[in-house]
Amino acid sequence: MDLKELRQLTGPELEEKAHQLTQELFNLRFQLGTGRLENPMQVRKTKRSIARVKTIQRELVLAEPVSATAKGA
């Protein structure tokens, strides 16, 4: 997915996308180990996609306003 498309996803959608990419990475590593992976660069692309999703998730967490209970503490 493109970065612009990822930024349009909501929090739960990003979490689901991260889970899907992690599962895909597991499958790619398994194929790599058994010698059946046709394109080894796919592992690198998937790892970078996971990093992009996690970065956007972190940006969303930091963009949330601080709750009133945290200010009073």
Backbone as a chain_set.jsonl record, in Angstrom:
{"seq": "MDLKELRQLTGPELEEKAHQLTQELFNLRFQLGTGRLENPMQVRKTKRSIARVKTIQRELVLAEPVSATAKGA", "coords": {"N": [[0.832, -1.194, 0.0], [0.325, 2.291, -0.559], [1.768, 5.152, 1.063], [0.017, 7.298, 1.387], [-2.441, 6.04, 1.226], [-2.325, 4.45, 3.507], [-2.346, 6.373, 5.52], [-4.973, 7.174, 5.474], [-6.387, 5.235, 6.743], [-8.139, 3.986, 9.637], [-7.489, 3.611, 13.215], [-8.123, 0.863, 14.155], [-8.177, -0.377, 11.631], [-5.556, -0.022, 10.781], [-4.274, -1.579, 12.69], [-5.211, -4.11, 11.974], [-4.099, -4.283, 9.417], [-1.377, -4.299, 10.055], [-1.258, -6.73, 11.37], [-1.881, -8.483, 9.262], [0.307, -8.019, 7.556], [2.392, -8.904, 9.183], [1.793, -11.614, 9.337], [2.115, -12.248, 6.653], [4.863, -11.763, 6.398], [5.853, -13.792, 8.031], [5.096, -16.031, 6.499], [6.612, -15.533, 4.184], [9.218, -15.717, 5.181], [9.23, -18.385, 5.895], [8.968, -19.581, 3.378], [11.364, -18.676, 2.294], [13.216, -20.049, 3.841], [12.728, -22.663, 3.067], [13.484, -22.584, 0.494], [11.726, -21.901, -1.535], [10.979, -19.381, -2.217], [10.371, -16.991, -4.636], [10.985, -14.293, -5.055], [13.213, -12.741, -3.251], [13.374, -10.087, -2.413], [10.885, -9.388, -1.619], [10.603, -9.919, 1.064], [12.012, -7.841, 2.262], [10.502, -5.635, 1.384], [8.073, -6.149, 2.664], [8.8, -5.967, 5.367], [9.429, -3.27, 5.507], [6.94, -2.174, 4.96], [5.54, -2.947, 7.242], [6.92, -1.407, 9.106], [6.172, 1.142, 8.239], [3.409, 1.134, 8.778], [3.438, 0.857, 11.576], [4.707, 3.24, 12.242], [2.799, 5.152, 11.467], [0.743, 4.412, 13.195], [1.928, 5.134, 15.611], [2.149, 7.892, 15.25], [-0.549, 8.574, 15.307], [-1.165, 7.997, 17.968], [0.414, 9.872, 19.303], [-0.775, 12.2, 18.393], [-3.191, 12.317, 19.649], [-5.166, 14.144, 21.967], [-4.078, 15.046, 25.266], [-5.444, 13.48, 28.087], [-7.745, 14.722, 30.587], [-7.34, 13.693, 33.12], [-4.681, 12.999, 33.158], [-3.439, 15.453, 33.122], [-4.019, 16.511, 35.61], [-2.555, 15.026, 37.376]], "CA": [[0.0, 0.0, 0.0], [0.996, 3.571, -0.596], [1.738, 5.866, 2.336], [-1.205, 8.104, 1.425], [-3.544, 5.121, 1.52], [-2.198, 4.029, 4.902], [-2.725, 7.488, 6.391], [-6.422, 7.319, 5.465], [-6.979, 4.155, 7.527], [-8.376, 4.267, 11.051], [-6.662, 2.844, 14.137], [-8.354, -0.585, 14.046], [-7.791, -0.844, 10.3], [-4.089, -0.088, 10.783], [-3.904, -2.738, 13.495], [-5.488, -5.291, 11.146], [-3.107, -4.291, 8.34], [-0.112, -4.722, 10.657], [-1.377, -8.173, 11.622], [-1.801, -9.147, 7.962], [1.68, -7.933, 7.067], [3.21, -9.769, 10.019], [1.516, -12.98, 8.889], [2.748, -12.388, 5.345], [6.301, -11.868, 6.632], [6.095, -15.148, 8.526], [5.004, -16.938, 5.361], [7.755, -15.294, 3.306], [10.412, -16.282, 5.828], [9.105, -19.842, 5.795], [9.295, -19.912, 1.99], [12.788, -18.416, 2.117], [13.934, -21.136, 4.49], [12.563, -23.906, 2.316], [14.004, -22.385, -0.853], [10.635, -21.779, -2.498], [10.653, -17.969, -2.43], [10.816, -16.556, -5.956], [11.504, -12.934, -5.005], [13.679, -12.462, -1.888], [13.165, -8.682, -2.073], [9.545, -9.255, -1.044], [10.777, -9.901, 2.521], [12.427, -6.479, 2.604], [9.355, -4.746, 1.159], [7.073, -6.401, 3.703], [9.319, -5.407, 6.618], [9.294, -1.819, 5.424], [5.509, -1.865, 5.065], [5.209, -3.075, 8.665], [7.474, -0.224, 9.765], [5.331, 2.288, 7.875], [2.141, 1.038, 9.515], [3.719, 1.14, 12.985], [5.004, 4.665, 12.353], [1.53, 5.876, 11.397], [0.049, 4.136, 14.455], [2.569, 5.95, 16.651], [1.761, 9.278, 14.999], [-1.923, 8.734, 15.78], [-1.134, 8.014, 19.437], [0.977, 11.151, 19.73], [-1.663, 13.273, 17.991], [-4.354, 12.365, 20.541], [-5.022, 15.12, 23.045], [-3.83, 14.488, 26.597], [-6.688, 13.448, 28.839], [-7.806, 15.648, 31.726], [-6.803, 13.019, 34.306], [-3.22, 13.016, 33.111], [-3.004, 16.812, 33.432], [-4.177, 16.764, 37.03], [-1.658, 14.184, 38.168]], "C": [[0.872, 1.251, 0.0], [0.849, 4.265, 0.757], [0.466, 6.703, 2.472], [-2.417, 7.234, 1.772], [-3.507, 4.678, 2.978], [-2.647, 5.13, 5.861], [-4.241, 7.684, 6.457], [-7.112, 6.251, 6.307], [-7.159, 4.586, 8.983], [-7.468, 3.386, 11.913], [-6.872, 1.339, 14.049], [-7.967, -1.159, 12.682], [-6.278, -0.968, 10.187], [-3.605, -1.3, 11.573], [-4.109, -4.03, 12.706], [-4.464, -5.411, 10.019], [-1.754, -4.752, 8.866], [-0.125, -6.226, 10.918], [-1.247, -8.958, 10.309], [-0.367, -9.157, 7.434], [2.627, -8.809, 7.875], [3.021, -11.226, 9.621], [2.172, -13.241, 7.535], [4.264, -12.543, 5.484], [6.673, -13.249, 7.147], [6.096, -16.143, 7.369], [6.191, -16.779, 4.412], [9.037, -15.871, 3.893], [10.397, -17.811, 5.762], [9.477, -20.291, 4.378], [10.785, -19.718, 1.715], [13.621, -19.551, 2.694], [13.852, -22.444, 3.734], [13.042, -23.781, 0.874], [12.94, -22.225, -1.914], [10.263, -20.327, -2.803], [11.235, -17.497, -3.754], [11.478, -15.18, -5.912], [11.934, -12.604, -3.569], [13.493, -11.007, -1.458], [11.794, -8.444, -1.454], [9.624, -9.214, 0.48], [11.112, -8.481, 2.969], [11.258, -5.497, 2.462], [8.3, -4.912, 2.253], [7.521, -5.824, 5.037], [9.176, -3.886, 6.628], [7.834, -1.382, 5.525], [5.049, -1.947, 6.519], [5.709, -1.849, 9.418], [6.642, 1.015, 9.46], [4.031, 2.292, 8.673], [2.371, 1.379, 10.987], [4.044, 2.61, 13.204], [3.719, 5.486, 12.344], [0.715, 5.638, 12.66], [0.628, 5.005, 15.572], [2.207, 7.423, 16.483], [0.341, 9.541, 15.489], [-1.973, 8.806, 17.302], [-0.611, 9.358, 19.933], [0.072, 12.331, 19.394], [-2.892, 13.379, 18.879], [-4.122, 13.394, 21.64], [-4.813, 14.419, 24.393], [-5.117, 14.551, 27.403], [-6.604, 14.354, 30.065], [-7.229, 15.001, 32.978], [-5.282, 13.042, 34.322], [-2.683, 14.41, 33.459], [-3.043, 17.083, 34.932], [-3.199, 15.993, 37.91], [-0.333, 14.779, 38.421]], "O": [[1.999, 1.251, 0.495], [-0.09, 3.99, 1.504], [-0.096, 6.802, 3.563], [-3.302, 7.652, 2.519], [-4.554, 4.547, 3.611], [-3.258, 4.85, 6.892], [-4.741, 8.298, 7.4], [-8.313, 6.355, 6.56], [-6.427, 5.436, 9.489], [-6.764, 2.519, 11.395], [-5.903, 0.598, 13.885], [-7.488, -2.29, 12.59], [-5.773, -1.907, 9.571], [-2.648, -1.966, 11.179], [-3.279, -4.937, 12.764], [-4.012, -6.512, 9.702], [-1.056, -5.514, 8.197], [0.878, -6.909, 10.71], [-0.572, -9.987, 10.265], [0.113, -10.173, 6.929], [3.559, -9.393, 7.323], [3.987, -11.987, 9.574], [2.717, -14.319, 7.298], [4.879, -13.347, 4.783], [7.691, -13.813, 6.745], [6.982, -16.99, 7.268], [6.715, -17.766, 3.896], [9.848, -16.451, 3.17], [11.44, -18.442, 5.593], [10.21, -21.264, 4.202], [11.394, -20.503, 0.988], [14.616, -19.965, 2.099], [14.789, -23.242, 3.753], [13.012, -24.752, 0.118], [13.23, -22.398, -3.098], [9.331, -20.074, -3.566], [12.442, -17.589, -3.976], [12.429, -14.927, -6.651], [11.094, -12.223, -2.754], [13.459, -10.72, -0.261], [11.567, -7.407, -0.831], [8.81, -8.553, 1.124], [10.552, -7.984, 3.947], [11.055, -4.635, 3.317], [7.708, -3.934, 2.709], [6.711, -5.249, 5.764], [8.838, -3.295, 7.654], [7.531, -0.341, 6.108], [4.263, -1.116, 6.974], [5.003, -1.312, 10.272], [6.432, 1.85, 10.34], [3.608, 3.33, 9.182], [1.58, 2.112, 11.581], [3.693, 3.171, 14.242], [3.573, 6.417, 13.136], [0.061, 6.558, 13.153], [-0.118, 5.549, 16.386], [1.984, 8.123, 17.471], [0.059, 10.612, 16.026], [-2.74, 9.589, 17.862], [-1.149, 9.916, 20.89], [0.149, 13.367, 20.055], [-3.57, 14.407, 18.877], [-3.02, 13.504, 22.177], [-5.325, 13.321, 24.614], [-5.804, 15.573, 27.398], [-5.514, 14.705, 30.516], [-6.676, 15.703, 33.825], [-4.669, 13.099, 35.388], [-1.597, 14.533, 34.025], [-2.195, 17.801, 35.46], [-3.052, 16.311, 39.09], [0.506, 14.162, 39.077]]}, "num_chains": 1, "name": "protein.A"}
